[in-house]
Each structure stands twice: as C-alpha cells, then as structure tokens.
PDB file of N, CA, C and O in Angstrom:
ATOM      1  N   GLY A1351      59.144  -2.644-101.358  1.00  0.00           N
ATOM      2  CA  GLY A1351      59.627  -2.364-100.038  1.00  0.00           C
ATOM      3  C   GLY A1351      59.464  -0.904 -99.682  1.00  0.00           C
ATOM      4  O   GLY A1351      58.950  -0.097-100.440  1.00  0.00           O
ATOM      5  N   LEU A1352      59.919  -0.580 -98.505  1.00  0.00           N
ATOM      6  CA  LEU A1352      59.846   0.790 -98.020  1.00  0.00           C
ATOM      7  C   LEU A1352      60.980   1.609 -98.602  1.00  0.00           C
ATOM      8  O   LEU A1352      62.106   1.140 -98.721  1.00  0.00           O
ATOM      9  N   ARG A1353      60.653   2.826 -98.959  1.00  0.00           N
ATOM     10  CA  ARG A1353      61.683   3.739 -99.457  1.00  0.00           C
ATOM     11  C   ARG A1353      61.937   4.807 -98.417  1.00  0.00           C
ATOM     12  O   ARG A1353      61.028   5.223 -97.709  1.00  0.00           O
ATOM     13  N   ALA A1354      63.160   5.244 -98.363  1.00  0.00           N
ATOM     14  CA  ALA A1354      63.487   6.329 -97.448  1.00  0.00           C
ATOM     15  C   ALA A1354      62.822   7.607 -97.943  1.00  0.00           C
ATOM     16  O   ALA A1354      62.738   7.861 -99.138  1.00  0.00           O
ATOM     17  N   THR A1355      62.326   8.406 -97.008  1.00  0.00           N
ATOM     18  CA  THR A1355      61.735   9.690 -97.371  1.00  0.00           C
ATOM     19  C   THR A1355      62.872  10.644 -97.699  1.00  0.00           C
ATOM     20  O   THR A1355      63.799  10.807 -96.901  1.00  0.00           O
ATOM     21  N   PRO A1356      62.822  11.265 -98.875  1.00  0.00           N
ATOM     22  CA  PRO A1356      63.901  12.197 -99.215  1.00  0.00           C
ATOM     23  C   PRO A1356      63.887  13.395 -98.270  1.00  0.00           C
ATOM     24  O   PRO A1356      62.837  13.802 -97.778  1.00  0.00           O
ATOM     25  N   ALA A1357      65.057  13.912 -98.004  1.00  0.00           N
ATOM     26  CA  ALA A1357      65.162  15.080 -97.127  1.00  0.00           C
ATOM     27  C   ALA A1357      64.474  16.260 -97.790  1.00  0.00           C
ATOM     28  O   ALA A1357      64.546  16.444 -98.998  1.00  0.00           O
ATOM     29  N   LEU A1358      63.780  17.035 -96.981  1.00  0.00           N
ATOM     30  CA  LEU A1358      63.096  18.219 -97.495  1.00  0.00           C
ATOM     31  C   LEU A1358      64.087  19.374 -97.584  1.00  0.00           C
ATOM     32  O   LEU A1358      64.935  19.540 -96.711  1.00  0.00           O
ATOM     33  N   SER A1359      63.940  20.153 -98.620  1.00  0.00           N
ATOM     34  CA  SER A1359      64.802  21.319 -98.762  1.00  0.00           C
ATOM     35  C   SER A1359      64.476  22.310 -97.645  1.00  0.00           C
ATOM     36  O   SER A1359      63.368  22.295 -97.093  1.00  0.00           O
ATOM     37  N   PRO A1360      65.404  23.190 -97.307  1.00  0.00           N
ATOM     38  CA  PRO A1360      65.127  24.194 -96.270  1.00  0.00           C
ATOM     39  C   PRO A1360      63.897  25.039 -96.598  1.00  0.00           C
ATOM     40  O   PRO A1360      63.123  25.382 -95.706  1.00  0.00           O
ATOM     41  N   GLU A1361      63.685  25.343 -97.878  1.00  0.00           N
ATOM     42  CA  GLU A1361      62.532  26.158 -98.273  1.00  0.00           C
ATOM     43  C   GLU A1361      61.224  25.416 -98.010  1.00  0.00           C
ATOM     44  O   GLU A1361      60.255  25.979 -97.509  1.00  0.00           O
ATOM     45  N   VAL A1362      61.203  24.125 -98.359  1.00  0.00           N
ATOM     46  CA  VAL A1362      59.994  23.326 -98.154  1.00  0.00           C
ATOM     47  C   VAL A1362      59.740  23.147 -96.662  1.00  0.00           C
ATOM     48  O   VAL A1362      58.603  23.248 -96.197  1.00  0.00           O
ATOM     49  N   ARG A1363      60.797  22.906 -95.896  1.00  0.00           N
ATOM     50  CA  ARG A1363      60.650  22.773 -94.437  1.00  0.00           C
ATOM     51  C   ARG A1363      60.078  24.047 -93.837  1.00  0.00           C
ATOM     52  O   ARG A1363      59.194  23.996 -92.987  1.00  0.00           O
ATOM     53  N   GLU A1364      60.557  25.209 -94.284  1.00  0.00           N
ATOM     54  CA  GLU A1364      60.070  26.488 -93.752  1.00  0.00           C
ATOM     55  C   GLU A1364      58.605  26.700 -94.124  1.00  0.00           C
ATOM     56  O   GLU A1364      57.808  27.134 -93.295  1.00  0.00           O
ATOM     57  N   GLU A1365      58.225  26.387 -95.353  1.00  0.00           N
ATOM     58  CA  GLU A1365      56.826  26.540 -95.774  1.00  0.00           C
ATOM     59  C   GLU A1365      55.925  25.615 -94.957  1.00  0.00           C
ATOM     60  O   GLU A1365      54.840  26.009 -94.532  1.00  0.00           O
ATOM     61  N   LEU A1366      56.371  24.390 -94.719  1.00  0.00           N
ATOM     62  CA  LEU A1366      55.609  23.450 -93.904  1.00  0.00           C
ATOM     63  C   LEU A1366      55.472  23.972 -92.478  1.00  0.00           C
ATOM     64  O   LEU A1366      54.380  23.947 -91.891  1.00  0.00           O
ATOM     65  N   ARG A1367      56.555  24.480 -91.911  1.00  0.00           N
ATOM     66  CA  ARG A1367      56.515  25.030 -90.555  1.00  0.00           C
ATOM     67  C   ARG A1367      55.519  26.181 -90.470  1.00  0.00           C
ATOM     68  O   ARG A1367      54.709  26.259 -89.543  1.00  0.00           O
ATOM     69  N   GLN A1368      55.557  27.069 -91.452  1.00  0.00           N
ATOM     70  CA  GLN A1368      54.660  28.208 -91.451  1.00  0.00           C
ATOM     71  C   GLN A1368      53.204  27.781 -91.622  1.00  0.00           C
ATOM     72  O   GLN A1368      52.304  28.334 -90.988  1.00  0.00           O
ATOM     73  N   THR A1369      52.970  26.786 -92.463  1.00  0.00           N
ATOM     74  CA  THR A1369      51.607  26.294 -92.664  1.00  0.00           C
ATOM     75  C   THR A1369      51.067  25.674 -91.377  1.00  0.00           C
ATOM     76  O   THR A1369      49.915  25.924 -91.000  1.00  0.00           O
ATOM     77  N   LEU A1370      51.891  24.895 -90.695  1.00  0.00           N
ATOM     78  CA  LEU A1370      51.463  24.300 -89.426  1.00  0.00           C
ATOM     79  C   LEU A1370      51.195  25.380 -88.389  1.00  0.00           C
ATOM     80  O   LEU A1370      50.230  25.300 -87.625  1.00  0.00           O
ATOM     81  N   GLU A1371      52.034  26.405 -88.365  1.00  0.00           N
ATOM     82  CA  GLU A1371      51.814  27.535 -87.452  1.00  0.00           C
ATOM     83  C   GLU A1371      50.494  28.226 -87.781  1.00  0.00           C
ATOM     84  O   GLU A1371      49.706  28.561 -86.897  1.00  0.00           O
ATOM     85  N   ASP A1372      50.246  28.442 -89.075  1.00  0.00           N
ATOM     86  CA  ASP A1372      48.999  29.080 -89.501  1.00  0.00           C
ATOM     87  C   ASP A1372      47.785  28.235 -89.120  1.00  0.00           C
ATOM     88  O   ASP A1372      46.761  28.769 -88.681  1.00  0.00           O
ATOM     89  N   LEU A1373      47.889  26.914 -89.288  1.00  0.00           N
ATOM     90  CA  LEU A1373      46.780  26.036 -88.917  1.00  0.00           C
ATOM     91  C   LEU A1373      46.411  26.210 -87.451  1.00  0.00           C
ATOM     92  O   LEU A1373      45.241  26.139 -87.085  1.00  0.00           O
ATOM     93  N   GLY A1374      47.416  26.463 -86.625  1.00  0.00           N
ATOM     94  CA  GLY A1374      47.174  26.677 -85.200  1.00  0.00           C
ATOM     95  C   GLY A1374      46.400  27.942 -84.899  1.00  0.00           C
ATOM     96  O   GLY A1374      45.859  28.106 -83.803  1.00  0.00           O
ATOM     97  N   GLN A1375      46.320  28.846 -85.866  1.00  0.00           N
ATOM     98  CA  GLN A1375      45.608  30.108 -85.670  1.00  0.00           C
ATOM     99  C   GLN A1375      44.184  30.072 -86.216  1.00  0.00           C
ATOM    100  O   GLN A1375      43.477  31.073 -86.198  1.00  0.00           O
ATOM    101  N   ILE A1376      43.762  28.919 -86.704  1.00  0.00           N
ATOM    102  CA  ILE A1376      42.417  28.766 -87.259  1.00  0.00           C
ATOM    103  C   ILE A1376      41.520  28.167 -86.184  1.00  0.00           C
ATOM    104  O   ILE A1376      41.945  27.309 -85.409  1.00  0.00           O
ATOM    105  N   ALA A1377      40.269  28.615 -86.134  1.00  0.00           N
ATOM    106  CA  ALA A1377      39.308  28.083 -85.161  1.00  0.00           C
ATOM    107  C   ALA A1377      39.284  26.560 -85.224  1.00  0.00           C
ATOM    108  O   ALA A1377      39.344  25.977 -86.315  1.00  0.00           O
ATOM    109  N   GLU A1378      39.175  25.931 -84.072  1.00  0.00           N
ATOM    110  CA  GLU A1378      39.296  24.473 -83.986  1.00  0.00           C
ATOM    111  C   GLU A1378      38.330  23.731 -84.906  1.00  0.00           C
ATOM    112  O   GLU A1378      38.722  22.803 -85.604  1.00  0.00           O
ATOM    113  N   GLY A1379      37.062  24.124 -84.929  1.00  0.00           N
ATOM    114  CA  GLY A1379      36.084  23.440 -85.776  1.00  0.00           C
ATOM    115  C   GLY A1379      36.421  23.561 -87.249  1.00  0.00           C
ATOM    116  O   GLY A1379      36.276  22.602 -88.016  1.00  0.00           O
ATOM    117  N   ASP A1380      36.870  24.754 -87.651  1.00  0.00           N
ATOM    118  CA  ASP A1380      37.250  24.971 -89.049  1.00  0.00           C
ATOM    119  C   ASP A1380      38.494  24.166 -89.398  1.00  0.00           C
ATOM    120  O   ASP A1380      38.572  23.519 -90.439  1.00  0.00           O
ATOM    121  N   ARG A1381      39.472  24.184 -88.488  1.00  0.00           N
ATOM    122  CA  ARG A1381      40.714  23.436 -88.708  1.00  0.00           C
ATOM    123  C   ARG A1381      40.440  21.938 -88.810  1.00  0.00           C
ATOM    124  O   ARG A1381      40.956  21.264 -89.693  1.00  0.00           O
ATOM    125  N   SER A1382      39.602  21.428 -87.918  1.00  0.00           N
ATOM    126  CA  SER A1382      39.281  19.995 -87.931  1.00  0.00           C
ATOM    127  C   SER A1382      38.660  19.588 -89.259  1.00  0.00           C
ATOM    128  O   SER A1382      39.045  18.563 -89.840  1.00  0.00           O
ATOM    129  N   ALA A1383      37.705  20.373 -89.742  1.00  0.00           N
ATOM    130  CA  ALA A1383      37.053  20.049 -91.010  1.00  0.00           C
ATOM    131  C   ALA A1383      38.059  20.062 -92.158  1.00  0.00           C
ATOM    132  O   ALA A1383      38.048  19.178 -93.018  1.00  0.00           O
ATOM    133  N   LEU A1384      38.942  21.061 -92.173  1.00  0.00           N
ATOM    134  CA  LEU A1384      39.941  21.160 -93.241  1.00  0.00           C
ATOM    135  C   LEU A1384      40.908  19.979 -93.198  1.00  0.00           C
ATOM    136  O   LEU A1384      41.196  19.363 -94.226  1.00  0.00           O
ATOM    137  N   VAL A1385      41.391  19.647 -92.022  1.00  0.00           N
ATOM    138  CA  VAL A1385      42.334  18.532 -91.886  1.00  0.00           C
ATOM    139  C   VAL A1385      41.684  17.220 -92.322  1.00  0.00           C
ATOM    140  O   VAL A1385      42.295  16.424 -93.048  1.00  0.00           O
ATOM    141  N   MET A1386      40.438  17.015 -91.928  1.00  0.00           N
ATOM    142  CA  MET A1386      39.741  15.786 -92.330  1.00  0.00           C
ATOM    143  C   MET A1386      39.567  15.725 -93.847  1.00  0.00           C
ATOM    144  O   MET A1386      39.719  14.653 -94.449  1.00  0.00           O
ATOM    145  N   ALA A1387      39.260  16.863 -94.453  1.00  0.00           N
ATOM    146  CA  ALA A1387      39.038  16.894 -95.904  1.00  0.00           C
ATOM    147  C   ALA A1387      40.339  16.716 -96.680  1.00  0.00           C
ATOM    148  O   ALA A1387      40.407  15.931 -97.624  1.00  0.00           O
ATOM    149  N   VAL A1388      41.374  17.434 -96.268  1.00  0.00           N
ATOM    150  CA  VAL A1388      42.618  17.461 -97.045  1.00  0.00           C
ATOM    151  C   VAL A1388      43.536  16.286 -96.719  1.00  0.00           C
ATOM    152  O   VAL A1388      43.998  15.593 -97.618  1.00  0.00           O
ATOM    153  N   PHE A1389      43.797  16.065 -95.448  1.00  0.00           N
ATOM    154  CA  PHE A1389      44.790  15.062 -95.065  1.00  0.00           C
ATOM    155  C   PHE A1389      44.197  13.680 -94.881  1.00  0.00           C
ATOM    156  O   PHE A1389      44.850  12.680 -95.168  1.00  0.00           O
ATOM    157  N   GLU A1390      42.965  13.611 -94.403  1.00  0.00           N
ATOM    158  CA  GLU A1390      42.337  12.309 -94.193  1.00  0.00           C
ATOM    159  C   GLU A1390      41.440  11.921 -95.364  1.00  0.00           C
ATOM    160  O   GLU A1390      40.896  10.822 -95.385  1.00  0.00           O
ATOM    161  N   GLU A1391      41.282  12.834 -96.328  1.00  0.00           N
ATOM    162  CA  GLU A1391      40.507  12.602 -97.546  1.00  0.00           C
ATOM    163  C   GLU A1391      39.104  12.090 -97.265  1.00  0.00           C
ATOM    164  O   GLU A1391      38.591  11.210 -97.946  1.00  0.00           O
ATOM    165  N   MET A1392      38.478  12.668 -96.235  1.00  0.00           N
ATOM    166  CA  MET A1392      37.110  12.294 -95.892  1.00  0.00           C
ATOM    167  C   MET A1392      36.136  13.119 -96.732  1.00  0.00           C
ATOM    168  O   MET A1392      36.428  14.259 -97.093  1.00  0.00           O
ATOM    169  N   SER A1393      34.973  12.544 -97.017  1.00  0.00           N
ATOM    170  CA  SER A1393      33.932  13.272 -97.737  1.00  0.00           C
ATOM    171  C   SER A1393      33.270  14.270 -96.786  1.00  0.00           C
ATOM    172  O   SER A1393      33.398  14.167 -95.555  1.00  0.00           O
ATOM    173  N   HIS A1394      32.547  15.217 -97.367  1.00  0.00           N
ATOM    174  CA  HIS A1394      31.825  16.187 -96.534  1.00  0.00           C
ATOM    175  C   HIS A1394      30.830  15.472 -95.628  1.00  0.00           C
ATOM    176  O   HIS A1394      30.645  15.869 -94.465  1.00  0.00           O
ATOM    177  N   GLU A1395      30.201  14.428 -96.135  1.00  0.00           N
ATOM    178  CA  GLU A1395      29.238  13.669 -95.337  1.00  0.00           C
ATOM    179  C   GLU A1395      29.927  12.988 -94.156  1.00  0.00           C
ATOM    180  O   GLU A1395      29.417  12.999 -93.031  1.00  0.00           O
ATOM    181  N   GLU A1396      31.085  12.389 -94.411  1.00  0.00           N
ATOM    182  CA  GLU A1396      31.835  11.721 -93.328  1.00  0.00           C
ATOM    183  C   GLU A1396      32.280  12.733 -92.278  1.00  0.00           C
ATOM    184  O   GLU A1396      32.216  12.459 -91.079  1.00  0.00           O
ATOM    185  N   ILE A1397      32.740  13.880 -92.724  1.00  0.00           N
ATOM    186  CA  ILE A1397      33.179  14.923 -91.788  1.00  0.00           C
ATOM    187  C   ILE A1397      32.000  15.401 -90.954  1.00  0.00           C
ATOM    188  O   ILE A1397      32.118  15.567 -89.731  1.00  0.00           O
ATOM    189  N   GLY A1398      30.864  15.610 -91.614  1.00  0.00           N
ATOM    190  CA  GLY A1398      29.664  16.037 -90.891  1.00  0.00           C
ATOM    191  C   GLY A1398      29.280  15.062 -89.798  1.00  0.00           C
ATOM    192  O   GLY A1398      28.966  15.468 -88.673  1.00  0.00           O
ATOM    193  N   ARG A1399      29.320  13.773 -90.128  1.00  0.00           N
ATOM    194  CA  ARG A1399      29.001  12.753 -89.115  1.00  0.00           C
ATOM    195  C   ARG A1399      30.013  12.798 -87.967  1.00  0.00           C
ATOM    196  O   ARG A1399      29.644  12.722 -86.797  1.00  0.00           O
ATOM    197  N   ALA A1400      31.287  12.915 -88.302  1.00  0.00           N
ATOM    198  CA  ALA A1400      32.342  12.917 -87.283  1.00  0.00           C
ATOM    199  C   ALA A1400      32.233  14.131 -86.361  1.00  0.00           C
ATOM    200  O   ALA A1400      32.488  14.035 -85.161  1.00  0.00           O
ATOM    201  N   LEU A1401      31.848  15.270 -86.935  1.00  0.00           N
ATOM    202  CA  LEU A1401      31.782  16.505 -86.147  1.00  0.00           C
ATOM    203  C   LEU A1401      30.381  16.801 -85.612  1.00  0.00           C
ATOM    204  O   LEU A1401      30.195  17.745 -84.845  1.00  0.00           O
ATOM    205  N   GLY A1402      29.405  16.027 -86.072  1.00  0.00           N
ATOM    206  CA  GLY A1402      28.032  16.242 -85.617  1.00  0.00           C
ATOM    207  C   GLY A1402      27.402  17.493 -86.192  1.00  0.00           C
ATOM    208  O   GLY A1402      26.625  18.172 -85.513  1.00  0.00           O
ATOM    209  N   VAL A1403      27.751  17.817 -87.442  1.00  0.00           N
ATOM    210  CA  VAL A1403      27.207  19.002 -88.103  1.00  0.00           C
ATOM    211  C   VAL A1403      26.710  18.631 -89.493  1.00  0.00           C
ATOM    212  O   VAL A1403      27.008  17.551 -90.004  1.00  0.00           O
ATOM    213  N   SER A1404      25.962  19.548 -90.114  1.00  0.00           N
ATOM    214  CA  SER A1404      25.429  19.302 -91.453  1.00  0.00           C
ATOM    215  C   SER A1404      26.528  19.425 -92.509  1.00  0.00           C
ATOM    216  O   SER A1404      27.593  20.008 -92.261  1.00  0.00           O
ATOM    217  N   VAL A1405      26.249  18.913 -93.696  1.00  0.00           N
ATOM    218  CA  VAL A1405      27.174  19.044 -94.818  1.00  0.00           C
ATOM    219  C   VAL A1405      27.399  20.520 -95.140  1.00  0.00           C
ATOM    220  O   VAL A1405      28.517  20.936 -95.432  1.00  0.00           O
ATOM    221  N   GLY A1406      26.351  21.312 -95.056  1.00  0.00           N
ATOM    222  CA  GLY A1406      26.490  22.748 -95.298  1.00  0.00           C
ATOM    223  C   GLY A1406      27.455  23.397 -94.318  1.00  0.00           C
ATOM    224  O   GLY A1406      28.271  24.248 -94.691  1.00  0.00           O
ATOM    225  N   ALA A1407      27.371  22.986 -93.056  1.00  0.00           N
ATOM    226  CA  ALA A1407      28.291  23.517 -92.040  1.00  0.00           C
ATOM    227  C   ALA A1407      29.725  23.080 -92.335  1.00  0.00           C
ATOM    228  O   ALA A1407      30.663  23.860 -92.153  1.00  0.00           O
ATOM    229  N   VAL A1408      29.895  21.846 -92.795  1.00  0.00           N
ATOM    230  CA  VAL A1408      31.226  21.351 -93.159  1.00  0.00           C
ATOM    231  C   VAL A1408      31.805  22.213 -94.271  1.00  0.00           C
ATOM    232  O   VAL A1408      32.957  22.664 -94.191  1.00  0.00           O
ATOM    233  N   LYS A1409      31.011  22.457 -95.309  1.00  0.00           N
ATOM    234  CA  LYS A1409      31.485  23.279 -96.430  1.00  0.00           C
ATOM    235  C   LYS A1409      31.865  24.673 -95.961  1.00  0.00           C
ATOM    236  O   LYS A1409      32.893  25.217 -96.384  1.00  0.00           O
ATOM    237  N   SER A1410      31.056  25.254 -95.077  1.00  0.00           N
ATOM    238  CA  SER A1410      31.359  26.592 -94.543  1.00  0.00           C
ATOM    239  C   SER A1410      32.657  26.583 -93.743  1.00  0.00           C
ATOM    240  O   SER A1410      33.481  27.494 -93.865  1.00  0.00           O
ATOM    241  N   ARG A1411      32.836  25.555 -92.935  1.00  0.00           N
ATOM    242  CA  ARG A1411      34.052  25.467 -92.115  1.00  0.00           C
ATOM    243  C   ARG A1411      35.297  25.333 -92.987  1.00  0.00           C
ATOM    244  O   ARG A1411      36.317  25.977 -92.721  1.00  0.00           O
ATOM    245  N   ILE A1412      35.216  24.499 -94.008  1.00  0.00           N
ATOM    246  CA  ILE A1412      36.370  24.322 -94.897  1.00  0.00           C
ATOM    247  C   ILE A1412      36.663  25.624 -95.638  1.00  0.00           C
ATOM    248  O   ILE A1412      37.821  26.034 -95.765  1.00  0.00           O
ATOM    249  N   PHE A1413      35.620  26.284 -96.108  1.00  0.00           N
ATOM    250  CA  PHE A1413      35.796  27.562 -96.800  1.00  0.00           C
ATOM    251  C   PHE A1413      36.465  28.578 -95.880  1.00  0.00           C
ATOM    252  O   PHE A1413      37.427  29.248 -96.278  1.00  0.00           O
ATOM    253  N   ARG A1414      35.964  28.701 -94.652  1.00  0.00           N
ATOM    254  CA  ARG A1414      36.546  29.668 -93.704  1.00  0.00           C
ATOM    255  C   ARG A1414      38.005  29.341 -93.389  1.00  0.00           C
ATOM    256  O   ARG A1414      38.852  30.233 -93.294  1.00  0.00           O
ATOM    257  N   ALA A1415      38.307  28.049 -93.226  1.00  0.00           N
ATOM    258  CA  ALA A1415      39.680  27.644 -92.921  1.00  0.00           C
ATOM    259  C   ALA A1415      40.614  27.990 -94.074  1.00  0.00           C
ATOM    260  O   ALA A1415      41.698  28.535 -93.857  1.00  0.00           O
ATOM    261  N   ARG A1416      40.187  27.705 -95.304  1.00  0.00           N
ATOM    262  CA  ARG A1416      41.023  28.024 -96.467  1.00  0.00           C
ATOM    263  C   ARG A1416      41.195  29.527 -96.618  1.00  0.00           C
ATOM    264  O   ARG A1416      42.287  30.003 -96.952  1.00  0.00           O
ATOM    265  N   LEU A1417      40.121  30.267 -96.387  1.00  0.00           N
ATOM    266  CA  LEU A1417      40.190  31.724 -96.468  1.00  0.00           C
ATOM    267  C   LEU A1417      41.169  32.261 -95.431  1.00  0.00           C
ATOM    268  O   LEU A1417      42.015  33.109 -95.739  1.00  0.00           O
ATOM    269  N   ARG A1418      41.084  31.767 -94.209  1.00  0.00           N
ATOM    270  CA  ARG A1418      41.984  32.225 -93.140  1.00  0.00           C
ATOM    271  C   ARG A1418      43.437  31.873 -93.458  1.00  0.00           C
ATOM    272  O   ARG A1418      44.333  32.694 -93.252  1.00  0.00           O
ATOM    273  N   LEU A1419      43.682  30.665 -93.971  1.00  0.00           N
ATOM    274  CA  LEU A1419      45.049  30.294 -94.366  1.00  0.00           C
ATOM    275  C   LEU A1419      45.575  31.248 -95.427  1.00  0.00           C
ATOM    276  O   LEU A1419      46.724  31.690 -95.373  1.00  0.00           O
ATOM    277  N   SER A1420      44.735  31.567 -96.387  1.00  0.00           N
ATOM    278  CA  SER A1420      45.125  32.493 -97.451  1.00  0.00           C
ATOM    279  C   SER A1420      45.442  33.870 -96.878  1.00  0.00           C
ATOM    280  O   SER A1420      46.433  34.504 -97.259  1.00  0.00           O
ATOM    281  N   GLU A1421      44.606  34.350 -95.951  1.00  0.00           N
ATOM    282  CA  GLU A1421      44.839  35.655 -95.318  1.00  0.00           C
ATOM    283  C   GLU A1421      46.158  35.664 -94.555  1.00  0.00           C
ATOM    284  O   GLU A1421      46.927  36.628 -94.647  1.00  0.00           O
ATOM    285  N   LEU A1422      46.412  34.601 -93.808  1.00  0.00           N
ATOM    286  CA  LEU A1422      47.651  34.527 -93.029  1.00  0.00           C
ATOM    287  C   LEU A1422      48.873  34.493 -93.935  1.00  0.00           C
ATOM    288  O   LEU A1422      49.883  35.147 -93.667  1.00  0.00           O
ATOM    289  N   ARG A1423      48.788  33.745 -95.020  1.00  0.00           N
ATOM    290  CA  ARG A1423      49.893  33.667 -95.976  1.00  0.00           C
ATOM    291  C   ARG A1423      50.129  35.038 -96.616  1.00  0.00           C
ATOM    292  O   ARG A1423      51.263  35.473 -96.770  1.00  0.00           O
ATOM    293  N   GLN A1424      49.045  35.716 -96.976  1.00  0.00           N
ATOM    294  CA  GLN A1424      49.159  37.042 -97.582  1.00  0.00           C
ATOM    295  C   GLN A1424      49.794  38.034 -96.601  1.00  0.00           C
ATOM    296  O   GLN A1424      50.658  38.824 -96.982  1.00  0.00           O
ATOM    297  N   GLN A1425      49.389  37.986 -95.345  1.00  0.00           N
ATOM    298  CA  GLN A1425      49.976  38.865 -94.324  1.00  0.00           C
ATOM    299  C   GLN A1425      51.475  38.610 -94.187  1.00  0.00           C
ATOM    300  O   GLN A1425      52.264  39.546 -94.048  1.00  0.00           O
ATOM    301  N   ARG A1426      51.858  37.347 -94.248  1.00  0.00           N
ATOM    302  CA  ARG A1426      53.276  36.993 -94.150  1.00  0.00           C
ATOM    303  C   ARG A1426      54.038  37.548 -95.329  1.00  0.00           C
ATOM    304  O   ARG A1426      55.152  38.069 -95.188  1.00  0.00           O
ATOM    305  N   LEU A1427      53.475  37.450 -96.530  1.00  0.00           N
ATOM    306  CA  LEU A1427      54.133  37.978 -97.732  1.00  0.00           C
ATOM    307  C   LEU A1427      54.298  39.486 -97.644  1.00  0.00           C
ATOM    308  O   LEU A1427      55.347  40.018 -97.999  1.00  0.00           O
ATOM    309  N   VAL A1428      53.272  40.172 -97.169  1.00  0.00           N
ATOM    310  CA  VAL A1428      53.347  41.639 -97.034  1.00  0.00           C
ATOM    311  C   VAL A1428      54.438  41.998 -96.048  1.00  0.00           C
ATOM    312  O   VAL A1428      55.258  42.887 -96.313  1.00  0.00           O
ATOM    313  N   ARG A1429      54.478  41.295 -94.919  1.00  0.00           N
ATOM    314  CA  ARG A1429      55.523  41.586 -93.900  1.00  0.00           C
ATOM    315  C   ARG A1429      56.915  41.325 -94.452  1.00  0.00           C
ATOM    316  O   ARG A1429      57.842  42.078 -94.187  1.00  0.00           O
ATOM    317  N   SER A1430      57.077  40.257 -95.239  1.00  0.00           N
ATOM    318  CA  SER A1430      58.415  39.924 -95.738  1.00  0.00           C
ATOM    319  C   SER A1430      58.866  40.880 -96.821  1.00  0.00           C
ATOM    320  O   SER A1430      60.066  40.979 -97.092  1.00  0.00           O
ATOM    321  N   ASN A1431      57.945  41.603 -97.443  1.00  0.00           N
ATOM    322  CA  ASN A1431      58.309  42.571 -98.488  1.00  0.00           C
ATOM    323  C   ASN A1431      58.497  43.983 -97.958  1.00  0.00           C
ATOM    324  O   ASN A1431      58.758  44.897 -98.730  1.00  0.00           O
ATOM    325  N   GLN A1432      58.373  44.150 -96.652  1.00  0.00           N
ATOM    326  CA  GLN A1432      58.535  45.500 -96.082  1.00  0.00           C
ATOM    327  C   GLN A1432      59.964  45.755 -95.691  1.00  0.00           C
ATOM    328  O   GLN A1432      60.749  44.933 -95.446  1.00  0.00           O
TER     329      GLN A1432
END
C-alpha cells in the first residue's frame, strides 16, 4: 500500500528550497537537460531527442548546470560564513 511521506526536517526543507531557487538561476536549456537527466532519469540520447540537440550538447548543458549549481552553493556558503 501507500506509505505516508515522512515530514522533512527544517534543514532538509531549507536545502531543498535553496536548490530549487538555484535551479531558477540556471539557463533554461541547461536546467532542462539537468532535470531530465537527474529527476526523469532520461539518457543523454533521449534528452537530445527531446531538446532537439546532439548528445554532445546535452553533456555540455548538464555539465554547465552542475557547475553553476556548485558555484551558487559555494557563494551561499561564503556569504553565510561572513
């Protein structure tokens, strides 16, 4: 049967909120490729077909999106330590 989703801790909720906010700051094409790869578990080939781009472009978009997320997270950490 269905199980109730356990309540998220305040820390996990805040990290999720920040990640969603960060995703909003990533270029749309890069964000779309990352979301398809991570959350929809699509292959690079499937993403390429869906977005009308080559597999190489998909890989570049995912790389850029992950890099940007990392940069945004790092900036947040620096700000919180000041």
